[in-house]
Short mmCIF file of C-alpha atoms in Angstrom, two decimals:
data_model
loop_
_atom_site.label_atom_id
_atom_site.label_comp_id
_atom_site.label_asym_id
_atom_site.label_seq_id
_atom_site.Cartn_x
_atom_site.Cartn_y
_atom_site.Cartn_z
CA UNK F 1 49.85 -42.01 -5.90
CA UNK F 2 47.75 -39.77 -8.14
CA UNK F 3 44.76 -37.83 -6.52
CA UNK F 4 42.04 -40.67 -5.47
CA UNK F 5 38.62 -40.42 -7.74
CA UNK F 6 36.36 -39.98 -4.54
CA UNK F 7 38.46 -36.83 -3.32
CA UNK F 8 36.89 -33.62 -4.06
CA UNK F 9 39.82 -31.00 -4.47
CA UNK F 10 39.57 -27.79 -2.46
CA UNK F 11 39.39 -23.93 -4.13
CA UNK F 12 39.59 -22.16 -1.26
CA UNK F 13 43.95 -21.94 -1.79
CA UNK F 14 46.32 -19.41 -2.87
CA UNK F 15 48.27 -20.08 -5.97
CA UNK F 16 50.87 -21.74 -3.94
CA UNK F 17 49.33 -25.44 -2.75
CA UNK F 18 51.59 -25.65 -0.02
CA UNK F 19 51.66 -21.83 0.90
CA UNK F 20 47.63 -22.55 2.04
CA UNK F 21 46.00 -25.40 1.12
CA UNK F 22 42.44 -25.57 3.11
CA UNK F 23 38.81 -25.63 2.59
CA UNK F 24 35.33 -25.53 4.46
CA UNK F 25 32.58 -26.95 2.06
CA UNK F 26 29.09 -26.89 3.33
CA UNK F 27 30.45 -25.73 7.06
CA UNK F 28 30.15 -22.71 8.76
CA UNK F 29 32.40 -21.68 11.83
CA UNK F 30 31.43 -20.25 14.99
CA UNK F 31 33.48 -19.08 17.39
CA UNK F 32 32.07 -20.04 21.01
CA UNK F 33 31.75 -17.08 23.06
CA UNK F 34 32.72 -18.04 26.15
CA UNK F 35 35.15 -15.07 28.25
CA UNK F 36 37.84 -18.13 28.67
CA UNK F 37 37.41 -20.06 25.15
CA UNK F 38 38.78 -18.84 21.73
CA UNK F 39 37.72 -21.89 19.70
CA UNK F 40 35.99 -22.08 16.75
CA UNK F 41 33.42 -24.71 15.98
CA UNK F 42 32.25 -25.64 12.70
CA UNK F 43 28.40 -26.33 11.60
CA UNK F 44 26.32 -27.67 9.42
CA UNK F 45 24.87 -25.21 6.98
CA UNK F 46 21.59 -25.51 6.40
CA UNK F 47 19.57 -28.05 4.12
CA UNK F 48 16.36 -27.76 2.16
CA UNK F 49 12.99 -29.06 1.65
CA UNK F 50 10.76 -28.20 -0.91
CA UNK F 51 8.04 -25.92 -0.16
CA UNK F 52 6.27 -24.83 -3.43
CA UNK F 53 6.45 -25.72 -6.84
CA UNK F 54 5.68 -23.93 -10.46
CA UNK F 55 4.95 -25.54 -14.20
CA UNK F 56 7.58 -22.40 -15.27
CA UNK F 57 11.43 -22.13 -14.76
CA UNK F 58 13.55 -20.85 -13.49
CA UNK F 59 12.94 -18.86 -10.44
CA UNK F 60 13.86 -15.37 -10.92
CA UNK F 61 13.60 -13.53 -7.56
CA UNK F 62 11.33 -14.18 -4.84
CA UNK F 63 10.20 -11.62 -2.34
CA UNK F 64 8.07 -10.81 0.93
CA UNK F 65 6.87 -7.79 3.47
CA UNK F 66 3.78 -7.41 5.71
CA UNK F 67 2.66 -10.48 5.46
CA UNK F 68 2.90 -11.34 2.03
CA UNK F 69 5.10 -13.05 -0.41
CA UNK F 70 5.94 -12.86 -3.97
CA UNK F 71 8.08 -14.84 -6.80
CA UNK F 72 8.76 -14.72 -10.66
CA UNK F 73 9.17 -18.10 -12.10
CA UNK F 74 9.99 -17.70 -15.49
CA UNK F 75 7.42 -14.97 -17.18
CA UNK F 76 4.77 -15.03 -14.50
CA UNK F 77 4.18 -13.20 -11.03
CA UNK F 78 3.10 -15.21 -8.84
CA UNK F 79 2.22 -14.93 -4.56
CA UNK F 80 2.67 -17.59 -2.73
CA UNK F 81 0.48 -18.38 -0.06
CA UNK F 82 1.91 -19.79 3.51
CA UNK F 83 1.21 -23.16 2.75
CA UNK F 84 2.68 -23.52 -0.49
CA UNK F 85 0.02 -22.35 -3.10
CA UNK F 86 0.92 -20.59 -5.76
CA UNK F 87 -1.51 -17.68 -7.53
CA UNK F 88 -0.91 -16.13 -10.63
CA UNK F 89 -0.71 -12.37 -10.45
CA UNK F 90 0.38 -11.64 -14.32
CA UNK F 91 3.05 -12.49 -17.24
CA UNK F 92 5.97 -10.67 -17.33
CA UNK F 93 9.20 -10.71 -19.86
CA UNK F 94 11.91 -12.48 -19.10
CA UNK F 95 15.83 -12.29 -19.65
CA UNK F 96 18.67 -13.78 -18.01
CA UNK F 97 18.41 -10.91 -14.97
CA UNK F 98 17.07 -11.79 -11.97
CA UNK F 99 13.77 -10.00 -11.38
CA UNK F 100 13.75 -6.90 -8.56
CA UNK F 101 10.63 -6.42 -6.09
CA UNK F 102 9.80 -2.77 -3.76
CA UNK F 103 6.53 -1.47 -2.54
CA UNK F 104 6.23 1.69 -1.41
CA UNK F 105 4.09 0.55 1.64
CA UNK F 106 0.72 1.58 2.90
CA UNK F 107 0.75 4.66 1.33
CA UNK F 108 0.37 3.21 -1.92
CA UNK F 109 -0.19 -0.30 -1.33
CA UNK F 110 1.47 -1.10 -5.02
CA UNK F 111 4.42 -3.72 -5.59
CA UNK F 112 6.90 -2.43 -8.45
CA UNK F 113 8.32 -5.10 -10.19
CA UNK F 114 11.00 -5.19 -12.98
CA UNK F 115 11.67 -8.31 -15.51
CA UNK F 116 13.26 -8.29 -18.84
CA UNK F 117 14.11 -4.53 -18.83
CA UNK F 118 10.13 -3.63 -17.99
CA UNK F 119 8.53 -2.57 -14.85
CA UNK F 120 5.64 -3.75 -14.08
CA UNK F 121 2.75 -2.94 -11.05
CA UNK F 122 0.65 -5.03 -9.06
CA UNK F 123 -2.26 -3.11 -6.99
CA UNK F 124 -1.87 -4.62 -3.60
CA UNK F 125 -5.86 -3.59 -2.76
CA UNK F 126 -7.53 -4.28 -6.13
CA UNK F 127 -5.48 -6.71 -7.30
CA UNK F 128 -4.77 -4.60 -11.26
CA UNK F 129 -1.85 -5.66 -12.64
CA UNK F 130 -0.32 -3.37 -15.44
CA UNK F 131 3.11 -2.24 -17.49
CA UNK F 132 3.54 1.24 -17.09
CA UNK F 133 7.18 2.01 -17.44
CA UNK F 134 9.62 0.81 -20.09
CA UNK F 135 13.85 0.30 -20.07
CA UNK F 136 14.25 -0.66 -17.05
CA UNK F 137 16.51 -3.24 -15.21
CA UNK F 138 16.08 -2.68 -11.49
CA UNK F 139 13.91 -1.12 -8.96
CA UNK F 140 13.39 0.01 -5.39
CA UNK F 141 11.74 2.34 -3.61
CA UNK F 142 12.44 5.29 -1.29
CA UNK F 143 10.46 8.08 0.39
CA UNK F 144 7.25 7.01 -1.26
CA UNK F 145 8.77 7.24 -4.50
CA UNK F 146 9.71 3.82 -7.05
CA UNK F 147 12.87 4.02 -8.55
CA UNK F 148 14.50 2.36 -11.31
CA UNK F 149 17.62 2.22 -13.29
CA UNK F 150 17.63 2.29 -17.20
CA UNK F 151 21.23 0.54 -17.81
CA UNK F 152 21.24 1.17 -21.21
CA UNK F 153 20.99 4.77 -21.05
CA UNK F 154 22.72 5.48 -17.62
CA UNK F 155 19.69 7.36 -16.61
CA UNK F 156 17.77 6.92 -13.07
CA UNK F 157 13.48 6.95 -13.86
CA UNK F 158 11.29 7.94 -10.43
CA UNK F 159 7.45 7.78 -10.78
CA UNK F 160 5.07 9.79 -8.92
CA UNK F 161 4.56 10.36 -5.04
CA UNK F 162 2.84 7.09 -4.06
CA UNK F 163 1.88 6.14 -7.46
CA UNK F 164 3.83 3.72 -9.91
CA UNK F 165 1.42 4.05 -12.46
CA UNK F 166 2.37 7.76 -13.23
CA UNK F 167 6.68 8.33 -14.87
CA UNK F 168 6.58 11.19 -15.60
CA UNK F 169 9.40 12.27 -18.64
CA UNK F 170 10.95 15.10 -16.34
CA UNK F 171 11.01 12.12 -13.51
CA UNK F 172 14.94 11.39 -14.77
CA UNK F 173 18.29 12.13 -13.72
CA UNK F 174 20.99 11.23 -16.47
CA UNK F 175 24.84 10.37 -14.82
CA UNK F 176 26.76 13.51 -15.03
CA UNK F 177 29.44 13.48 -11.92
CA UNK F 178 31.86 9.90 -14.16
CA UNK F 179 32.16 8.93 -17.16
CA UNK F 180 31.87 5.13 -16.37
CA UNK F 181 27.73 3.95 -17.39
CA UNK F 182 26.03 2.89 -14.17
CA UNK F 183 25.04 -0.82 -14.03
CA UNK F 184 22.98 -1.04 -10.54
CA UNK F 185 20.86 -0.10 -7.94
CA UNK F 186 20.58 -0.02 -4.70
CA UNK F 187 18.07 1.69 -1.55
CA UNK F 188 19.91 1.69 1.29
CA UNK F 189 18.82 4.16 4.62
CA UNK F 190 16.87 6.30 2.07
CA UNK F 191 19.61 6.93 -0.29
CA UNK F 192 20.09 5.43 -3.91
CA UNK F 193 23.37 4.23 -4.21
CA UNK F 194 23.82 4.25 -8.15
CA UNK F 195 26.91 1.79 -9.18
CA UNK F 196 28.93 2.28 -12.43
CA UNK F 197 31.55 0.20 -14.13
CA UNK F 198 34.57 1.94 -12.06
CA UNK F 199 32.79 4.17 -9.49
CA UNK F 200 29.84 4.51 -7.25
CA UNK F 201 27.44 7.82 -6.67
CA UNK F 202 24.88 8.23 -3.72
CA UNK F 203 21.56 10.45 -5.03
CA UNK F 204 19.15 11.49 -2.31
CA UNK F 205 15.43 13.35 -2.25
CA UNK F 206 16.41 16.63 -2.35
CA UNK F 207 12.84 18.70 -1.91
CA UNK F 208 13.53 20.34 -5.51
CA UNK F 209 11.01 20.97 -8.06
CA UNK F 210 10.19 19.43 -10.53
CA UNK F 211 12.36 16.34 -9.70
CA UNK F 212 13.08 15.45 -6.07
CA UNK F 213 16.34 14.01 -6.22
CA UNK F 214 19.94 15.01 -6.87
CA UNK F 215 23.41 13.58 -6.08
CA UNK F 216 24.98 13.75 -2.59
CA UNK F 217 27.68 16.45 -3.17
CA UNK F 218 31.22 15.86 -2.72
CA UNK F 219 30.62 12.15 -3.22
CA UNK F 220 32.18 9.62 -5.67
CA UNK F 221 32.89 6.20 -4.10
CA UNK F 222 35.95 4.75 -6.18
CA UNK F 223 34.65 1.15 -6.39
CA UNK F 224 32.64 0.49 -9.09
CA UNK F 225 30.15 -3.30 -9.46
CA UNK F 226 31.68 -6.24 -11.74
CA UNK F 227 28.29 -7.78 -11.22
CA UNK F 228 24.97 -6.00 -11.00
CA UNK F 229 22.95 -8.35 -8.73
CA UNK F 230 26.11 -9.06 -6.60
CA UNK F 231 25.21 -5.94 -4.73
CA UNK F 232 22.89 -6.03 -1.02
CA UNK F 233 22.22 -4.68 1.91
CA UNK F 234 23.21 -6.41 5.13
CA UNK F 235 23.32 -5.25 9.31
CA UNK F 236 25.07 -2.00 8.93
CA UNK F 237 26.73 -2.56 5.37
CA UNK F 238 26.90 -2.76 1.30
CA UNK F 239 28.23 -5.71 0.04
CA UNK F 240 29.17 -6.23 -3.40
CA UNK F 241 31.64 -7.43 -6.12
CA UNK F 242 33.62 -4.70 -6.83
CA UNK F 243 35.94 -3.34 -9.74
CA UNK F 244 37.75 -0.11 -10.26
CA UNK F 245 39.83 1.40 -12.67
CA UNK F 246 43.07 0.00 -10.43
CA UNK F 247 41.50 -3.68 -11.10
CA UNK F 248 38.72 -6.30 -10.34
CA UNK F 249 37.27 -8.85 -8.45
CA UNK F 250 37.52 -8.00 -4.88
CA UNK F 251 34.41 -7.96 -2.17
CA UNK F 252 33.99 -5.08 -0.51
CA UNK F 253 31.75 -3.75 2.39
CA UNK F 254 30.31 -0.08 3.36
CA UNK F 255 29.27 1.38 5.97
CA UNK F 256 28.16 4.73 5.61
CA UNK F 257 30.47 5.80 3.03
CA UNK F 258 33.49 4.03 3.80
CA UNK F 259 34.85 0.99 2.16
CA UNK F 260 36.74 -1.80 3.31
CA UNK F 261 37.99 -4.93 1.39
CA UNK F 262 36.24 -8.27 3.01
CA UNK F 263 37.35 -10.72 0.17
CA UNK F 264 40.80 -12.88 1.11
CA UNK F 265 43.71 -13.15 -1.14
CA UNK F 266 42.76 -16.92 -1.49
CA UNK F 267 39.12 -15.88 -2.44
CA UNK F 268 40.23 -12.97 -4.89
CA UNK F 269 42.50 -16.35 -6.62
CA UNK F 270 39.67 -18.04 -7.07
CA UNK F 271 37.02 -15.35 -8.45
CA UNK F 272 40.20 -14.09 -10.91
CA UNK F 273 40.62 -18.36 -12.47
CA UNK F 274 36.91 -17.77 -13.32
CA UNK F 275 35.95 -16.84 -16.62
CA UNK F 276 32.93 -14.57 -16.09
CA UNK F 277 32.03 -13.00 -13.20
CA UNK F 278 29.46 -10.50 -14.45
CA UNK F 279 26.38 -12.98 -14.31
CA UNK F 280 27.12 -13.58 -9.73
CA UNK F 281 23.97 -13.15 -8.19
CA UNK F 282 23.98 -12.51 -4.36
CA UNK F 283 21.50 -13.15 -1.79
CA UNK F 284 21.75 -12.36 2.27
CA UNK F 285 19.85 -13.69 5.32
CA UNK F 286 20.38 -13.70 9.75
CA UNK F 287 19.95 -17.00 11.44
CA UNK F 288 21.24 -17.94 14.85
CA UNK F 289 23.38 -14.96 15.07
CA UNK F 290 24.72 -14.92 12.01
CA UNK F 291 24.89 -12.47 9.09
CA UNK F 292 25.61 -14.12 6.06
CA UNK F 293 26.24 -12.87 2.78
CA UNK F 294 25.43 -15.18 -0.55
CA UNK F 295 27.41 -14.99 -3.75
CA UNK F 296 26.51 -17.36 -6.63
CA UNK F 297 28.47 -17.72 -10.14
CA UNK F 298 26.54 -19.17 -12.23
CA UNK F 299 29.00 -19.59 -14.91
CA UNK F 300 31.64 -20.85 -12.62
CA UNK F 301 29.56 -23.22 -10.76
CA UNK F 302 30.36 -21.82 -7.42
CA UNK F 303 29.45 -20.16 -4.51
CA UNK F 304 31.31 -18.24 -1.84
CA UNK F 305 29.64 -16.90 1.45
CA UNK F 306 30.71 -14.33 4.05
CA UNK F 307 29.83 -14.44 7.72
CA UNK F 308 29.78 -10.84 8.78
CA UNK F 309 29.46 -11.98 12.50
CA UNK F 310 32.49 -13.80 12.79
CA UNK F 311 34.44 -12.06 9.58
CA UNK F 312 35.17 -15.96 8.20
CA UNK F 313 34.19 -16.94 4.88
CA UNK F 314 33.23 -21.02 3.78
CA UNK F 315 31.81 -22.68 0.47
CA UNK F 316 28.41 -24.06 -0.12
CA UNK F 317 27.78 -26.60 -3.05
CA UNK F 318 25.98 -29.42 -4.44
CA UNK F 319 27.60 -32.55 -5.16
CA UNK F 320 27.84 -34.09 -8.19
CA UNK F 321 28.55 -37.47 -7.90
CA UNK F 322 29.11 -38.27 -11.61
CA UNK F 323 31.92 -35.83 -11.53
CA UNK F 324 32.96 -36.28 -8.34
CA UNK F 325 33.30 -32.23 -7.35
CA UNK F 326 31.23 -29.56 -6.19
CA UNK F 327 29.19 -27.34 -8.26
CA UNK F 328 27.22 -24.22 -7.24
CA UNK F 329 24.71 -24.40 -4.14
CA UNK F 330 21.16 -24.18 -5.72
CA UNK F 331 19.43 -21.56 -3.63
CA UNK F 332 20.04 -17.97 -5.42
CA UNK F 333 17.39 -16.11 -4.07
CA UNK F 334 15.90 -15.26 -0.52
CA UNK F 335 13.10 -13.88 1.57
CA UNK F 336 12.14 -14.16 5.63
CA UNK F 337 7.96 -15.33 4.89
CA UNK F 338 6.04 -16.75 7.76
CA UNK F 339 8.49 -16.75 10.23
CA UNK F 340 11.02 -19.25 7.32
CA UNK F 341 13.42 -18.50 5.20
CA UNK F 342 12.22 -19.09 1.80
CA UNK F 343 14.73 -19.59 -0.90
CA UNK F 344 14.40 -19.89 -5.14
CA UNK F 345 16.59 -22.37 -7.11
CA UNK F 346 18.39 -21.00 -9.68
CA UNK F 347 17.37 -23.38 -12.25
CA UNK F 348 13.86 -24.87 -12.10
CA UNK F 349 10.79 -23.29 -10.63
CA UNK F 350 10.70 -24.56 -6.51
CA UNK F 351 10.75 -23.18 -3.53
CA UNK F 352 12.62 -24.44 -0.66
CA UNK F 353 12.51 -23.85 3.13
CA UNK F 354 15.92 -23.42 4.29
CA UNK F 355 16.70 -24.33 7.51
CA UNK F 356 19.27 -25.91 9.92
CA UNK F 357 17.31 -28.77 10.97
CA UNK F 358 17.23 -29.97 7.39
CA UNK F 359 20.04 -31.65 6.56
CA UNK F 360 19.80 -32.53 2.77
CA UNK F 361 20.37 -30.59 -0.67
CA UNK F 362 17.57 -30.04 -3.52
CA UNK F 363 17.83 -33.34 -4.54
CA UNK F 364 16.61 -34.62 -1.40
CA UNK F 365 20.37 -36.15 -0.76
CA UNK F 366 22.38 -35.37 2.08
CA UNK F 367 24.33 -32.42 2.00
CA UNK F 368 28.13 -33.76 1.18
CA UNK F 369 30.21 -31.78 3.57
CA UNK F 370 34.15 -31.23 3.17
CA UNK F 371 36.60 -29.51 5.97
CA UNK F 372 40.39 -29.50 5.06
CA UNK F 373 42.62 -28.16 7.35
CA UNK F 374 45.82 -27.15 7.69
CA UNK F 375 49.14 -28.59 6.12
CA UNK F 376 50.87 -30.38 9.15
CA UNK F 377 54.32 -29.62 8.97
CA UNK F 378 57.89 -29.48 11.34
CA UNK F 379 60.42 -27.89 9.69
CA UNK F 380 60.05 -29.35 6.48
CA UNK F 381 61.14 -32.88 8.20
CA UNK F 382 59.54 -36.04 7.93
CA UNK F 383 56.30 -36.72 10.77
CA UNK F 384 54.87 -39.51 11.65
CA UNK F 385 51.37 -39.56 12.26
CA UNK F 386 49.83 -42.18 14.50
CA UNK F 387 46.81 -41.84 15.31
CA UNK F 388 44.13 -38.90 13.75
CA UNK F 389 40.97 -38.31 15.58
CA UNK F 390 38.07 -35.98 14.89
CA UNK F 391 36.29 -34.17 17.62
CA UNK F 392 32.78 -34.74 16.55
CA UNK F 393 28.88 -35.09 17.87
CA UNK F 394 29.01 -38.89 18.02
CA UNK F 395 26.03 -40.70 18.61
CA UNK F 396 23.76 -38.69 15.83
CA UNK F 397 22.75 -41.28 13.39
CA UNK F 398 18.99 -41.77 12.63
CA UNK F 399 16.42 -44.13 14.30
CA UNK F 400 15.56 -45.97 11.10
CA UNK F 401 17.78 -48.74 9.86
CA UNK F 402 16.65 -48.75 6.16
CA UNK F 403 17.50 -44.84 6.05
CA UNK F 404 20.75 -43.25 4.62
CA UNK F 405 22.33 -41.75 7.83
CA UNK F 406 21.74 -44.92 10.68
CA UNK F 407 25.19 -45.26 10.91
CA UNK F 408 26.36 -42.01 9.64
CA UNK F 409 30.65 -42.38 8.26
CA UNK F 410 33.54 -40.17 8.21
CA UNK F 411 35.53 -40.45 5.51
CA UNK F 412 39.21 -39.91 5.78
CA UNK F 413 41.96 -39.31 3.48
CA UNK F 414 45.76 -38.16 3.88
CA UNK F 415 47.81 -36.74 2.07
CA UNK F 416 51.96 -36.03 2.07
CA UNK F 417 52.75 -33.88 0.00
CA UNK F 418 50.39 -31.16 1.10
CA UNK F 419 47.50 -31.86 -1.47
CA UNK F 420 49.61 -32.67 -4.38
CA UNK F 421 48.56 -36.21 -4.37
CA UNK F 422 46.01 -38.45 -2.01
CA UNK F 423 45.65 -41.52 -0.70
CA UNK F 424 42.49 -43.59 -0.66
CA UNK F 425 39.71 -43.36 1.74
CA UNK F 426 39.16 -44.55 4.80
CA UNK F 427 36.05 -44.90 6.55
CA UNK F 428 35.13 -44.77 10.04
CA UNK F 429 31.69 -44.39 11.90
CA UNK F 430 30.40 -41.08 13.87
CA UNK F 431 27.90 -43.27 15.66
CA UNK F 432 24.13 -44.91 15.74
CA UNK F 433 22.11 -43.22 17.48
CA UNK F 434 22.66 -43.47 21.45
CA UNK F 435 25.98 -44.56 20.75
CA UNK F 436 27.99 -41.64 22.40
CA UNK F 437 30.99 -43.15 23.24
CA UNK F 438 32.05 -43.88 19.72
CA UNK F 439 35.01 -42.12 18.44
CA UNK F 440 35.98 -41.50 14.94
CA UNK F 441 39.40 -42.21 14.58
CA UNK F 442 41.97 -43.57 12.67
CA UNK F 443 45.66 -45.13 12.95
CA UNK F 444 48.85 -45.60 10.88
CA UNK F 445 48.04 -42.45 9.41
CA UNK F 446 51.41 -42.68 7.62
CA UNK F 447 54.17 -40.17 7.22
CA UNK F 448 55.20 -37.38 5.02
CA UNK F 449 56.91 -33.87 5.28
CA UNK F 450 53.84 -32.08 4.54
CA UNK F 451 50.96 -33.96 5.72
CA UNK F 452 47.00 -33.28 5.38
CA UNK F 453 44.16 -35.10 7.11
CA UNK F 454 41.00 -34.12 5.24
CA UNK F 455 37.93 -35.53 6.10
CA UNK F 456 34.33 -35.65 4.03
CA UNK F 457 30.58 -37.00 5.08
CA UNK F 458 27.67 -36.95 3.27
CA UNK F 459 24.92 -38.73 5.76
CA UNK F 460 22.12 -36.27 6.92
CA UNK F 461 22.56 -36.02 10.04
CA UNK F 462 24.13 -33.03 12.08
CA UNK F 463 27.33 -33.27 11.72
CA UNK F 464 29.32 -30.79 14.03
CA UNK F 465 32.99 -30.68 14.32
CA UNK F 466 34.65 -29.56 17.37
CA UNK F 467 38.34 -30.02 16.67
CA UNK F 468 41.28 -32.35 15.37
CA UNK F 469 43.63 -34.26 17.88
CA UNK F 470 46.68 -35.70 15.77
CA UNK F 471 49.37 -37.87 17.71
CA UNK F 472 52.57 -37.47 15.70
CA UNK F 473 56.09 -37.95 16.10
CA UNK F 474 58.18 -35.11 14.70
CA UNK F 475 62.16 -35.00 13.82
CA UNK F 476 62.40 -38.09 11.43
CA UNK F 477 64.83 -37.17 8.14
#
């Protein structure tokens, strides 16, 4: 039987299908810390409701410290209240870049912000809004200085002490210690880590006169960036999509100046099918516990996130239900404003709360979720599989009968021949509400030498999976 039209095939594999054929879409796992448990859990990730909308498109960063919050949606700056409201601040260029955001605090109470390869200032106090520095692609700030990177020219720009409306021309530092042109920027514990095309150099305020800052000596990192915005800070590390001069296409961490690979052979398949990887925009947030680290491709309609807590990556995606398959997860950009998490869609000008109480996508639909496990398997013989049951929170559907989600389904599907081929759904109920005694399970699973039970639910409703209990009888030629 060819694959079934409703089955959503996985692309977290290796090139071999039945060397690891797997996926968690849309679920997050948790290992449950308990001195006598090992198991691992998997959750809902979180849904989104919309929280403020622009007349301009798309968002291009968003942004928030002390109290206040700030977004680019299209060519204007805008801050956004708590309650939604959005004020124009100023027009800035645009370009296909995300836009960068720093202050450099009370000192100088200014915001720095860079958009189509121009930085731009907003007065925090009087509320001036002004252009003065050209050429340049991204920003930060450290030791009371702003700091930007002029790709073009491989040259780092630094205004004056506590005031972005001075750049001095002496206020540069050209790249001198590679050959390979640096692409981004990065502040990170009050050190600019400068990333090129096959390496990566560390520059730090050195007290000298007239400019302040040199390169840390004796270091070169040999990873270089194979996508500018894919680079953030997160806990104790660097994250970013790497390439060297030995190849590309991994994810690496740092801490301090040691790297470590955090990318799996399965995910390295996947970012090396896609055709562009340059445009991948990363975001990173902490919520209950959890570290996780955001990386969009835009061009490949995907997205890929790492769980530094737990060292475990998943998907995250939108459905589309025309195509039947997955695309990329809307939310590109993220700030922590009024005690939410605040996230920008990549393509039209709202704001979303993100949370893990909401349990639908941008299109106010519930989140389609995916988990496919493991290839069952005994020794390449034939098993029969009786009965497959998932471990789930039963009993969660929602109060009102009209509403998607009252009697929330699980829908299965098997294959045999380890994800080759699939057979046609089969649906089962997790449960009205109350109804905690339900189980979703299903029998005559059918037989097959290499046998996968997938299962897929799209209700909104919080669907947590504890585990998988499969009856089977093994040893059949």
């Amino acid at each position: 039987m060819p694959p079934y039209p409703g089955f959503c095939g996985p692309t977290y594999q290796s090139q071999s299908r039945l060397a690891r054929f797997e996926r968690c879409m849309n679920f997050y796992p948790e290992r449950i810390e308990v001195s006598n448990r090992q198991q691992v859990v998997l959750y809902p990730t979180p849904g989104v409701t919309s929280f403020a909308t622009a007349t301009e498109a798309p968002c291009r960063g968003v942004f928030a410290q002390a109290g206040r919050c700030f977004t680019v949606m299209g060519e204007t700056l805008y801050e956004v209240s708590t309650n939604g409201v959005l004020t124009s601040l100023g027009t800035v260029t645009a370009d296909q870049n995300p836009a960068t955001f720093a202050t450099n605090g009370d000192g100088g109470s200014e915001l720095f912000v860079t958009s189509g390869d121009k930085g731009y200032l907003y007065n925090l106090t009087t509320g001036v809004f002004s252009n003065p520095v050209n050429d340049v692609t991204q920003g930060g700030m450290v030791d009371g200085y702003f700091v930007a990177l002029d790709q073009s020219t491989s040259t780092l720009k630094v205004s004056d002490l506590l005031d972005g409306t001075t750049w001095s021309g002496i206020g540069t530092l050209q790249r001198s210690a590679a050959s390979d042109p640096w692409q981004a920027l990065l502040v990170r514990d009050r050190k600019i880590l400068l990333f090129g095309t096959e390496t990566t150099e560390s520059i730090y305020n050195a007290g000298s006169n007239p400019f302040p800052f040199a390169p840390v000596p004796g270091v070169l990192i040999p990873y270089g960036i194979a996508a500018p915005f894919s680079a953030k800070s997160m806990g104790n590390s660097v994250l970013w999509l790497t390439q060297s001069k030995e190849g590309a296409r991994q994810v690496v961490a740092m801490s301090g100046y040691n790297v470590r690979r955090v990318s799996t052979h399965a995910v390295e398949y996947q970012l090396s099918q896609y055709t562009s990887v340059s445009d991948a925009v990363a975001y990173t947030y902490q919520d209950q516990g959890h570290q996780f680290y955001v990386l969009n491709f835009p061009s490949a309609g995907a997205t890929w996130v790492y769980d530094l807590a737990i060292g475990m990556w998943h998907e995250r995606g939108s459905y589309n239900s025309a195509e039947l398959k997955f695309g990329q997860w809307g939310p590109q950009y993220h700030c922590h404003f009024n005690n939410q998490h605040l996230v920008g869609d990549s393509t039209t000008g709202t704001l979303y709360t993100m949370s893990i109480d909401v349990y639908t996508d941008t299109n106010g639909n519930g989140l389609h979720r995916q988990r496919i496990p493991p290839t069952l398997r005994s020794d390449q013989d034939r098993v029969l599989v009786n009965r497959f049951q998932l471990h789930c929170d039963v009993g969660i559907g929602l109060p009102s009968a009209t509403a998607q989600g009252y009697d929330p389904q699980v829908m299965m599907q098997v294959s045999r021949d380890g994800g080759l081929t699939w057979g046609y759904e089969r649906w089962r109920s997790a449960g009205k509400i109350g109804e905690y005694l339900t189980r979703a399970q299903w029998w005559r699973c059918g037989s097959g030498r290499n046998v996968i039970c997938a299962v897929m639910m799209s209700d909104p409703v919080p669907w947590r999976i504890l585990d998988a209990i499969i009856d089977v009888q093994p040893g059949m030629h």
